[in-house]
GROMACS .gro file of C-alpha atoms in nm:
model
  404
    1MET     CA    1   0.192  -1.290  -2.110
    2SER     CA    2  -0.013  -1.555  -1.932
    3ARG     CA    3  -0.366  -1.651  -2.019
    4ILE     CA    4  -0.597  -1.653  -1.731
    5VAL     CA    5  -0.963  -1.771  -1.707
    6LEU     CA    6  -1.132  -1.567  -1.448
    7GLY     CA    7  -1.446  -1.757  -1.335
    8VAL     CA    8  -1.713  -1.557  -1.156
    9ALA     CA    9  -2.000  -1.737  -0.970
   10GLY     CA   10  -2.323  -1.572  -0.857
   11GLY     CA   11  -2.261  -1.394  -0.524
   12ILE     CA   12  -2.269  -1.027  -0.432
   13ALA     CA   13  -1.883  -1.042  -0.412
   14ALA     CA   14  -1.885  -1.070  -0.790
   15TYR     CA   15  -1.829  -0.681  -0.787
   16LYS     CA   16  -1.486  -0.728  -0.631
   17ALA     CA   17  -1.398  -0.952  -0.920
   18CYS     CA   18  -1.410  -0.638  -1.146
   19GLU     CA   19  -1.111  -0.492  -0.952
   20LEU     CA   20  -0.925  -0.821  -0.965
   21LEU     CA   21  -0.985  -0.841  -1.350
   22ARG     CA   22  -0.835  -0.480  -1.383
   23ARG     CA   23  -0.529  -0.580  -1.177
   24LEU     CA   24  -0.471  -0.894  -1.374
   25THR     CA   25  -0.493  -0.711  -1.712
   26GLU     CA   26  -0.286  -0.421  -1.595
   27SER     CA   27  -0.020  -0.671  -1.504
   28GLY     CA   28  -0.007  -0.788  -1.869
   29HIS     CA   29  -0.216  -1.098  -1.847
   30GLU     CA   30  -0.476  -1.195  -2.111
   31VAL     CA   31  -0.793  -1.254  -1.910
   32THR     CA   32  -1.104  -1.433  -2.035
   33VAL     CA   33  -1.402  -1.394  -1.796
   34VAL     CA   34  -1.640  -1.680  -1.767
   35PRO     CA   35  -1.932  -1.581  -1.555
   36THR     CA   36  -2.205  -1.822  -1.452
   37ALA     CA   37  -2.572  -1.727  -1.539
   38ALA     CA   38  -2.629  -1.622  -1.173
   39ALA     CA   39  -2.321  -1.398  -1.181
   40LEU     CA   40  -2.468  -1.199  -1.455
   41ASN     CA   41  -2.744  -1.086  -1.212
   42PHE     CA   42  -2.481  -0.901  -1.024
   43VAL     CA   43  -2.235  -0.789  -1.301
   44GLY     CA   44  -2.336  -0.773  -1.664
   45ALA     CA   45  -2.148  -0.909  -1.956
   46ALA     CA   46  -2.078  -0.564  -2.098
   47THR     CA   47  -1.882  -0.475  -1.785
   48TRP     CA   48  -1.667  -0.787  -1.816
   49GLU     CA   49  -1.605  -0.730  -2.180
   50ALA     CA   50  -1.517  -0.366  -2.135
   51LEU     CA   51  -1.263  -0.439  -1.855
   52SER     CA   52  -1.111  -0.742  -2.026
   53GLY     CA   53  -1.121  -0.639  -2.389
   54ARG     CA   54  -1.238  -0.982  -2.475
   55ARG     CA   55  -1.576  -1.145  -2.567
   56VAL     CA   56  -1.764  -1.295  -2.285
   57HIS     CA   57  -1.922  -1.644  -2.334
   58THR     CA   58  -2.171  -1.780  -2.074
   59GLY     CA   59  -2.293  -2.102  -2.223
   60VAL     CA   60  -2.156  -2.426  -2.364
   61PHE     CA   61  -2.362  -2.356  -2.678
   62SER     CA   62  -2.200  -2.009  -2.730
   63ALA     CA   63  -1.928  -2.000  -3.003
   64THR     CA   64  -1.960  -2.374  -3.061
   65ASP     CA   65  -1.732  -2.346  -3.355
   66GLN     CA   66  -1.445  -2.268  -3.119
   67VAL     CA   67  -1.544  -2.553  -2.889
   68ASN     CA   68  -1.504  -2.319  -2.585
   69HIS     CA   69  -1.615  -2.574  -2.322
   70VAL     CA   70  -1.288  -2.760  -2.393
   71ARG     CA   71  -1.063  -2.496  -2.552
   72LEU     CA   72  -1.067  -2.246  -2.257
   73GLY     CA   73  -0.954  -2.495  -2.000
   74ARG     CA   74  -0.699  -2.648  -2.224
   75GLU     CA   75  -0.536  -2.321  -2.323
   76ALA     CA   76  -0.526  -2.141  -1.982
   77ASP     CA   77  -0.222  -2.103  -1.777
   78LEU     CA   78  -0.435  -2.039  -1.475
   79VAL     CA   79  -0.805  -2.073  -1.374
   80PHE     CA   80  -0.899  -1.841  -1.087
   81VAL     CA   81  -1.253  -1.846  -0.964
   82ALA     CA   82  -1.357  -1.551  -0.749
   83PRO     CA   83  -1.601  -1.557  -0.588
   84ALA     CA   84  -1.653  -1.922  -0.562
   85THR     CA   85  -2.005  -1.979  -0.412
   86ALA     CA   86  -2.106  -2.276  -0.203
   87ASP     CA   87  -2.302  -2.395  -0.511
   88LEU     CA   88  -2.001  -2.373  -0.740
   89LEU     CA   89  -1.779  -2.546  -0.490
   90ALA     CA   90  -2.031  -2.824  -0.473
   91ARG     CA   91  -2.058  -2.861  -0.848
   92GLY     CA   92  -1.684  -2.853  -0.898
   93ALA     CA   93  -1.620  -3.111  -0.623
   94THR     CA   94  -1.876  -3.359  -0.777
   95GLY     CA   95  -1.749  -3.307  -1.138
   96ARG     CA   96  -2.068  -3.143  -1.265
   97ALA     CA   97  -2.037  -2.998  -1.615
   98ASP     CA   98  -2.379  -2.810  -1.630
   99ASP     CA   99  -2.242  -2.465  -1.757
  100LEU     CA  100  -1.945  -2.334  -1.928
  101LEU     CA  101  -1.739  -2.261  -1.605
  102THR     CA  102  -1.777  -2.615  -1.472
  103ASN     CA  103  -1.674  -2.750  -1.807
  104VAL     CA  104  -1.359  -2.520  -1.784
  105LEU     CA  105  -1.283  -2.669  -1.447
  106LEU     CA  106  -1.302  -3.023  -1.570
  107THR     CA  107  -1.084  -2.956  -1.885
  108ALA     CA  108  -0.814  -2.751  -1.714
  109SER     CA  109  -0.475  -2.900  -1.698
  110CYS     CA  110  -0.324  -2.577  -1.540
  111PRO     CA  111  -0.334  -2.459  -1.180
  112VAL     CA  112  -0.681  -2.388  -1.045
  113VAL     CA  113  -0.735  -2.141  -0.763
  114MET     CA  114  -1.079  -2.083  -0.602
  115ALA     CA  115  -1.158  -1.791  -0.356
  116PRO     CA  116  -1.487  -1.885  -0.171
  117ALA     CA  117  -1.735  -1.622  -0.059
  118MET     CA  118  -2.055  -1.693   0.123
  119HIS     CA  119  -2.235  -1.645   0.443
  120THR     CA  120  -2.061  -1.788   0.746
  121GLU     CA  121  -2.323  -2.055   0.805
  122MET     CA  122  -2.261  -2.182   0.444
  123TRP     CA  123  -1.892  -2.177   0.480
  124GLN     CA  124  -1.904  -2.373   0.800
  125HIS     CA  125  -2.164  -2.629   0.689
  126PRO     CA  126  -2.016  -2.978   0.681
  127ALA     CA  127  -2.115  -3.024   0.313
  128THR     CA  128  -1.910  -2.716   0.216
  129ARG     CA  129  -1.623  -2.828   0.432
  130ALA     CA  130  -1.629  -3.173   0.262
  131ASN     CA  131  -1.638  -3.023  -0.085
  132VAL     CA  132  -1.347  -2.786  -0.011
  133ALA     CA  133  -1.151  -3.085   0.126
  134THR     CA  134  -1.218  -3.274  -0.200
  135LEU     CA  135  -1.106  -3.001  -0.412
  136ARG     CA  136  -0.786  -2.947  -0.216
  137GLU     CA  137  -0.713  -3.322  -0.233
  138ARG     CA  138  -0.730  -3.293  -0.612
  139GLY     CA  139  -0.472  -3.013  -0.611
  140VAL     CA  140  -0.693  -2.706  -0.629
  141LEU     CA  141  -0.584  -2.406  -0.421
  142VAL     CA  142  -0.897  -2.309  -0.209
  143VAL     CA  143  -0.812  -1.969  -0.042
  144ASP     CA  144  -0.967  -1.935   0.296
  145PRO     CA  145  -1.217  -1.648   0.296
  146ALA     CA  146  -1.158  -1.341   0.506
  147ALA     CA  147  -1.357  -1.252   0.818
  148GLY     CA  148  -1.555  -0.928   0.819
  149ARG     CA  149  -1.884  -0.755   0.701
  150LEU     CA  150  -2.096  -0.978   0.476
  151THR     CA  151  -2.420  -0.902   0.291
  152GLY     CA  152  -2.660  -0.700   0.520
  153ALA     CA  153  -2.569  -0.677   0.883
  154ASP     CA  154  -2.399  -1.016   0.895
  155SER     CA  155  -2.033  -1.036   0.991
  156GLY     CA  156  -1.793  -1.329   1.012
  157PRO     CA  157  -1.579  -1.570   0.802
  158GLY     CA  158  -1.693  -1.592   0.446
  159ARG     CA  159  -1.585  -1.261   0.302
  160LEU     CA  160  -1.391  -1.253  -0.032
  161PRO     CA  161  -1.035  -1.127   0.022
  162GLU     CA  162  -0.954  -0.791  -0.136
  163ALA     CA  163  -0.860  -0.785  -0.505
  164ALA     CA  164  -0.495  -0.687  -0.433
  165GLU     CA  165  -0.443  -0.993  -0.220
  166LEU     CA  166  -0.613  -1.222  -0.479
  167ALA     CA  167  -0.403  -1.064  -0.761
  168THR     CA  168  -0.089  -1.141  -0.557
  169ILE     CA  169  -0.186  -1.498  -0.515
  170ALA     CA  170  -0.257  -1.531  -0.884
  171GLY     CA  171   0.082  -1.386  -0.968
  172THR     CA  172   0.263  -1.620  -0.730
  173VAL     CA  173   0.100  -1.929  -0.858
  174LEU     CA  174   0.182  -1.821  -1.218
  175GLU     CA  175   0.549  -1.759  -1.128
  176ASP     CA  176   0.582  -2.092  -0.949
  177PRO     CA  177   0.300  -2.341  -1.002
  178THR     CA  178   0.483  -2.595  -0.773
  179ILE     CA  179   0.342  -2.395  -0.484
  180LEU     CA  180   0.017  -2.592  -0.533
  181GLY     CA  181   0.209  -2.907  -0.458
  182ARG     CA  182   0.265  -2.797  -0.093
  183GLY     CA  183  -0.109  -2.837  -0.031
  184ARG     CA  184  -0.197  -2.774   0.336
  185ASP     CA  185   0.129  -2.913   0.476
  186LEU     CA  186   0.131  -2.665   0.756
  187ALA     CA  187  -0.226  -2.744   0.878
  188GLY     CA  188  -0.231  -2.773   1.251
  189ARG     CA  189   0.085  -2.572   1.299
  190ARG     CA  190   0.112  -2.243   1.475
  191VAL     CA  191   0.342  -1.994   1.296
  192VAL     CA  192   0.460  -1.657   1.438
  193ILE     CA  193   0.613  -1.415   1.198
  194SER     CA  194   0.751  -1.066   1.267
  195ALA     CA  195   0.758  -0.809   0.990
  196GLY     CA  196   0.820  -0.441   0.915
  197GLY     CA  197   1.067  -0.199   1.089
  198THR     CA  198   1.076  -0.092   1.459
  199ARG     CA  199   1.125   0.266   1.546
  200GLU     CA  200   1.312   0.418   1.846
  201PRO     CA  201   1.204   0.778   1.946
  202LEU     CA  202   1.454   1.062   1.961
  203ASP     CA  203   1.198   1.307   2.069
  204PRO     CA  204   0.821   1.329   2.029
  205VAL     CA  205   0.853   1.382   1.647
  206ARG     CA  206   1.169   1.206   1.540
  207TYR     CA  207   1.289   0.846   1.555
  208ILE     CA  208   1.558   0.602   1.454
  209GLY     CA  209   1.433   0.357   1.191
  210ASN     CA  210   1.524   0.157   0.880
  211ASN     CA  211   1.413   0.113   0.524
  212SER     CA  212   1.219  -0.220   0.581
  213SER     CA  213   0.892  -0.225   0.381
  214GLY     CA  214   0.760  -0.527   0.562
  215ARG     CA  215   0.687  -0.703   0.237
  216MET     CA  216   0.888  -1.019   0.316
  217GLY     CA  217   0.730  -1.085   0.644
  218ILE     CA  218   0.380  -1.019   0.503
  219ALA     CA  219   0.452  -1.248   0.208
  220LEU     CA  220   0.564  -1.516   0.462
  221ALA     CA  221   0.239  -1.477   0.658
  222ARG     CA  222   0.029  -1.509   0.339
  223ALA     CA  223   0.232  -1.821   0.232
  224ALA     CA  224   0.191  -1.982   0.571
  225ARG     CA  225  -0.179  -1.913   0.574
  226LEU     CA  226  -0.228  -2.061   0.221
  227ARG     CA  227  -0.055  -2.379   0.352
  228GLY     CA  228  -0.296  -2.423   0.639
  229ALA     CA  229  -0.103  -2.281   0.930
  230GLU     CA  230  -0.250  -2.075   1.212
  231VAL     CA  231  -0.073  -1.750   1.166
  232THR     CA  232   0.012  -1.459   1.394
  233LEU     CA  233   0.192  -1.164   1.245
  234VAL     CA  234   0.388  -0.942   1.492
  235LEU     CA  235   0.374  -0.622   1.275
  236ALA     CA  236   0.605  -0.321   1.320
  237HIS     CA  237   0.588  -0.016   1.089
  238THR     CA  238   0.477  -0.087   0.735
  239GLU     CA  239   0.261   0.063   0.469
  240GLU     CA  240   0.165  -0.276   0.337
  241ASP     CA  241  -0.171  -0.447   0.395
  242ALA     CA  242  -0.159  -0.754   0.613
  243PRO     CA  243  -0.308  -1.071   0.445
  244SER     CA  244  -0.655  -1.175   0.552
  245GLY     CA  245  -0.701  -1.469   0.799
  246VAL     CA  246  -0.398  -1.392   1.021
  247GLY     CA  247  -0.378  -1.257   1.373
  248ILE     CA  248  -0.221  -0.917   1.414
  249GLU     CA  249  -0.008  -0.795   1.696
  250ARG     CA  250   0.114  -0.435   1.649
  251VAL     CA  251   0.437  -0.323   1.791
  252ALA     CA  252   0.637   0.006   1.763
  253SER     CA  253   0.977  -0.020   1.929
  254THR     CA  254   1.227  -0.306   1.957
  255ALA     CA  255   1.133  -0.341   2.323
  256ASP     CA  256   0.769  -0.388   2.231
  257LEU     CA  257   0.885  -0.654   1.975
  258ASP     CA  258   1.094  -0.831   2.235
  259ALA     CA  259   0.798  -0.842   2.475
  260ALA     CA  260   0.550  -0.965   2.204
  261MET     CA  261   0.778  -1.230   2.079
  262ALA     CA  262   0.874  -1.362   2.432
  263ARG     CA  263   0.492  -1.396   2.486
  264MET     CA  264   0.403  -1.573   2.170
  265ALA     CA  265   0.699  -1.780   2.076
  266PRO     CA  266   0.670  -2.058   2.335
  267GLY     CA  267   0.326  -2.165   2.191
  268ALA     CA  268   0.452  -2.170   1.837
  269ASP     CA  269   0.579  -2.435   1.615
  270ILE     CA  270   0.775  -2.210   1.379
  271VAL     CA  271   0.898  -1.852   1.462
  272VAL     CA  272   1.030  -1.646   1.164
  273MET     CA  273   1.190  -1.314   1.263
  274ALA     CA  274   1.164  -1.120   0.929
  275VAL     CA  275   1.133  -0.790   1.109
  276ALA     CA  276   1.405  -0.522   1.075
  277ALA     CA  277   1.454  -0.414   1.436
  278ALA     CA  278   1.638  -0.096   1.499
  279ASP     CA  279   1.970  -0.189   1.659
  280PHE     CA  280   2.015   0.144   1.842
  281ALA     CA  281   1.799   0.373   2.055
  282ALA     CA  282   1.835   0.690   2.239
  283ARG     CA  283   1.966   0.657   2.600
  284GLU     CA  284   1.721   0.920   2.711
  285PRO     CA  285   1.468   1.035   2.440
  286ALA     CA  286   1.402   1.402   2.468
  287GLY     CA  287   1.066   1.499   2.619
  288ALA     CA  288   1.015   1.803   2.374
  289LYS     CA  289   1.120   1.846   2.018
  290ILE     CA  290   1.496   1.892   1.974
  291LYS     CA  291   1.556   2.244   1.834
  292LYS     CA  292   1.837   2.355   1.624
  293ASP     CA  293   2.086   2.569   1.828
  294GLY     CA  294   2.299   2.720   1.541
  295SER     CA  295   2.598   2.491   1.607
  296GLY     CA  296   2.538   2.285   1.280
  297THR     CA  297   2.577   1.960   1.463
  298LEU     CA  298   2.378   1.733   1.697
  299THR     CA  299   2.527   1.472   1.925
  300LEU     CA  300   2.317   1.171   2.010
  301ASP     CA  301   2.387   0.923   2.302
  302LEU     CA  302   2.278   0.588   2.177
  303VAL     CA  303   2.263   0.244   2.330
  304GLU     CA  304   2.208  -0.101   2.166
  305THR     CA  305   1.854  -0.236   2.172
  306THR     CA  306   1.772  -0.592   2.270
  307ASP     CA  307   1.887  -0.860   2.026
  308VAL     CA  308   1.539  -1.013   1.999
  309LEU     CA  309   1.642  -1.317   1.787
  310ALA     CA  310   1.926  -1.408   2.021
  311HIS     CA  311   1.692  -1.361   2.319
  312LEU     CA  312   1.450  -1.614   2.168
  313GLY     CA  313   1.744  -1.844   2.101
  314ARG     CA  314   1.863  -1.842   2.458
  315GLU     CA  315   1.512  -1.882   2.603
  316ARG     CA  316   1.394  -2.164   2.396
  317VAL     CA  317   1.329  -2.492   2.562
  318GLY     CA  318   1.381  -2.816   2.372
  319SER     CA  319   1.349  -2.817   1.994
  320ARG     CA  320   1.053  -2.599   1.947
  321PRO     CA  321   0.979  -2.354   1.810
  322VAL     CA  322   1.184  -2.386   1.495
  323LEU     CA  323   1.354  -2.053   1.493
  324VAL     CA  324   1.435  -1.868   1.164
  325GLY     CA  325   1.627  -1.542   1.153
  326PHE     CA  326   1.690  -1.290   0.880
  327ALA     CA  327   2.005  -1.102   0.818
  328ALA     CA  328   2.033  -0.802   0.586
  329GLU     CA  329   2.389  -0.733   0.502
  330THR     CA  330   2.603  -0.510   0.278
  331PRO     CA  331   2.900  -0.734   0.200
  332ARG     CA  332   3.178  -0.675  -0.057
  333CYS     CA  333   3.109  -1.023  -0.221
  334ALA     CA  334   2.891  -1.330  -0.209
  335GLU     CA  335   3.156  -1.518  -0.012
  336GLU     CA  336   3.156  -1.244   0.264
  337LEU     CA  337   2.773  -1.248   0.284
  338ILE     CA  338   2.783  -1.625   0.368
  339ALA     CA  339   3.058  -1.584   0.607
  340LEU     CA  340   2.881  -1.305   0.786
  341GLY     CA  341   2.567  -1.518   0.800
  342ARG     CA  342   2.742  -1.824   0.940
  343THR     CA  343   2.887  -1.627   1.222
  344LYS     CA  344   2.552  -1.463   1.300
  345LEU     CA  345   2.368  -1.797   1.292
  346GLU     CA  346   2.600  -1.939   1.567
  347ARG     CA  347   2.573  -1.628   1.770
  348LYS     CA  348   2.195  -1.608   1.755
  349GLY     CA  349   2.109  -1.958   1.831
  350ALA     CA  350   1.866  -1.994   1.548
  351ASP     CA  351   1.798  -2.312   1.335
  352LEU     CA  352   1.818  -2.127   1.010
  353LEU     CA  353   1.932  -1.784   0.898
  354VAL     CA  354   1.804  -1.624   0.569
  355VAL     CA  355   2.066  -1.382   0.443
  356ASN     CA  356   2.044  -1.120   0.163
  357ASP     CA  357   2.251  -0.840   0.031
  358VAL     CA  358   2.067  -0.507   0.066
  359GLY     CA  359   2.341  -0.282  -0.072
  360ASP     CA  360   2.286  -0.019  -0.353
  361GLY     CA  361   1.908  -0.004  -0.284
  362ARG     CA  362   1.845  -0.376  -0.328
  363ILE     CA  363   1.569  -0.576  -0.158
  364PHE     CA  364   1.425  -0.309   0.089
  365GLY     CA  365   1.096  -0.177  -0.058
  366GLN     CA  366   1.130  -0.393  -0.382
  367PRO     CA  367   0.893  -0.675  -0.490
  368ASP     CA  368   1.178  -0.918  -0.560
  369THR     CA  369   1.451  -1.060  -0.350
  370SER     CA  370   1.744  -1.301  -0.355
  371ILE     CA  371   1.803  -1.513  -0.051
  372SER     CA  372   2.042  -1.790   0.087
  373ILE     CA  373   1.919  -1.994   0.375
  374LEU     CA  374   2.186  -2.117   0.608
  375GLY     CA  375   2.175  -2.417   0.839
  376PRO     CA  376   2.438  -2.551   1.081
  377ASP     CA  377   2.613  -2.716   0.781
  378GLY     CA  378   2.611  -2.424   0.543
  379VAL     CA  379   2.377  -2.306   0.261
  380ILE     CA  380   2.071  -2.548   0.250
  381ALA     CA  381   1.850  -2.358  -0.003
  382GLU     CA  382   1.855  -2.059  -0.207
  383GLY     CA  383   1.562  -1.855  -0.370
  384GLN     CA  384   1.525  -1.584  -0.624
  385GLY     CA  385   1.226  -1.397  -0.756
  386SER     CA  386   0.923  -1.235  -0.594
  387LYS     CA  387   0.918  -1.220  -0.205
  388GLU     CA  388   0.599  -1.419  -0.235
  389ARG     CA  389   0.777  -1.698  -0.413
  390CYS     CA  390   1.079  -1.681  -0.178
  391ALA     CA  391   0.844  -1.697   0.126
  392HIS     CA  392   0.754  -2.051   0.026
  393VAL     CA  393   1.125  -2.148  -0.004
  394VAL     CA  394   1.185  -2.030   0.355
  395LEU     CA  395   0.879  -2.217   0.478
  396ASP     CA  396   0.992  -2.532   0.301
  397ALA     CA  397   1.326  -2.520   0.481
  398ALA     CA  398   1.166  -2.446   0.816
  399ALA     CA  399   0.923  -2.740   0.784
  400ARG     CA  400   1.224  -2.973   0.720
  401VAL     CA  401   1.410  -2.885   1.041
  402PRO     CA  402   1.429  -3.205   1.249
  403ALA     CA  403   1.359  -3.217   1.613
  404ARG     CA  404   1.683  -3.186   1.817
   0.00000   0.00000   0.00000
């Protein structure tokens, strides 16, 4: 069980922190809420206490016998501020200690994550930009806000990401605090990631598909965005929500995927093909629903679809983009998995190939994974744990690929 301090600043988005609090507590964490005085104008202390099951303190002179202004920061495994207003960002960046939350920020030796929420003009103001840069230089993970509906009729960047996304980020940082050390190492880079599973129609109601959930590709998009990249997610079928702040290109079939990737890859610095593309399609999809004819069998005439990763490898000019492929295999042993991966890496023309064993219901649709990353000289990295954590391992490897 991890100890989390959930800081809540005084913005209308404070109501979203209630759902974040519920998600964190239901995940087994011990959460202490520290709202600012302004935050209590939006959500009262009774709500925070009921949802957290813990006493809420709002001032440095509350529970002075426990020395809360120092103890909370020292004992926390994570300090997560959502929403972080422009005012709180400014006070945090300048080292103010004028309320309990800013004291916690000054005494915390654990990872600190801040999720800003404010009107677009405030987010884009040079003062706010400077404060965010200062906090990031000090190792604080400042999550870029989402774009969308704000207070009133306003719309634009400055919206607090949804609670599910923030809870995912919190869980990833707790699992692997070294993620904060990456900082904004992908700033200025364009990253294109494919995710989900393509579908090939057999008739108007049936299709050939696969069990991919899209979670790995979505985790990669979120990780790249956190690290400052400009991210486009080429998204096939998935029931998962895409992360905020990334461009979305929807595709259905493998042919759609091939066209989208051919269009986007030349302008990218890194391309990650995490999609599970259907390998076969009907030669001639039926124009009407295929009916049972009483024979008890159905014969399908299938053809291979385009190998999109190999296509990208053949068409690549020079050393960019860095090309990362994925290979889901069902080997008999670990040695066979690596052997299959090495053969496929050479055939596809990629820089790196991420291989995993998906046999016996592993990996597909699951929150955790186990990966080996192959380069020209063999296994260069391995990862195990949540797909969010392993996404950073993949991006680490891609960022280290030298120019050819």
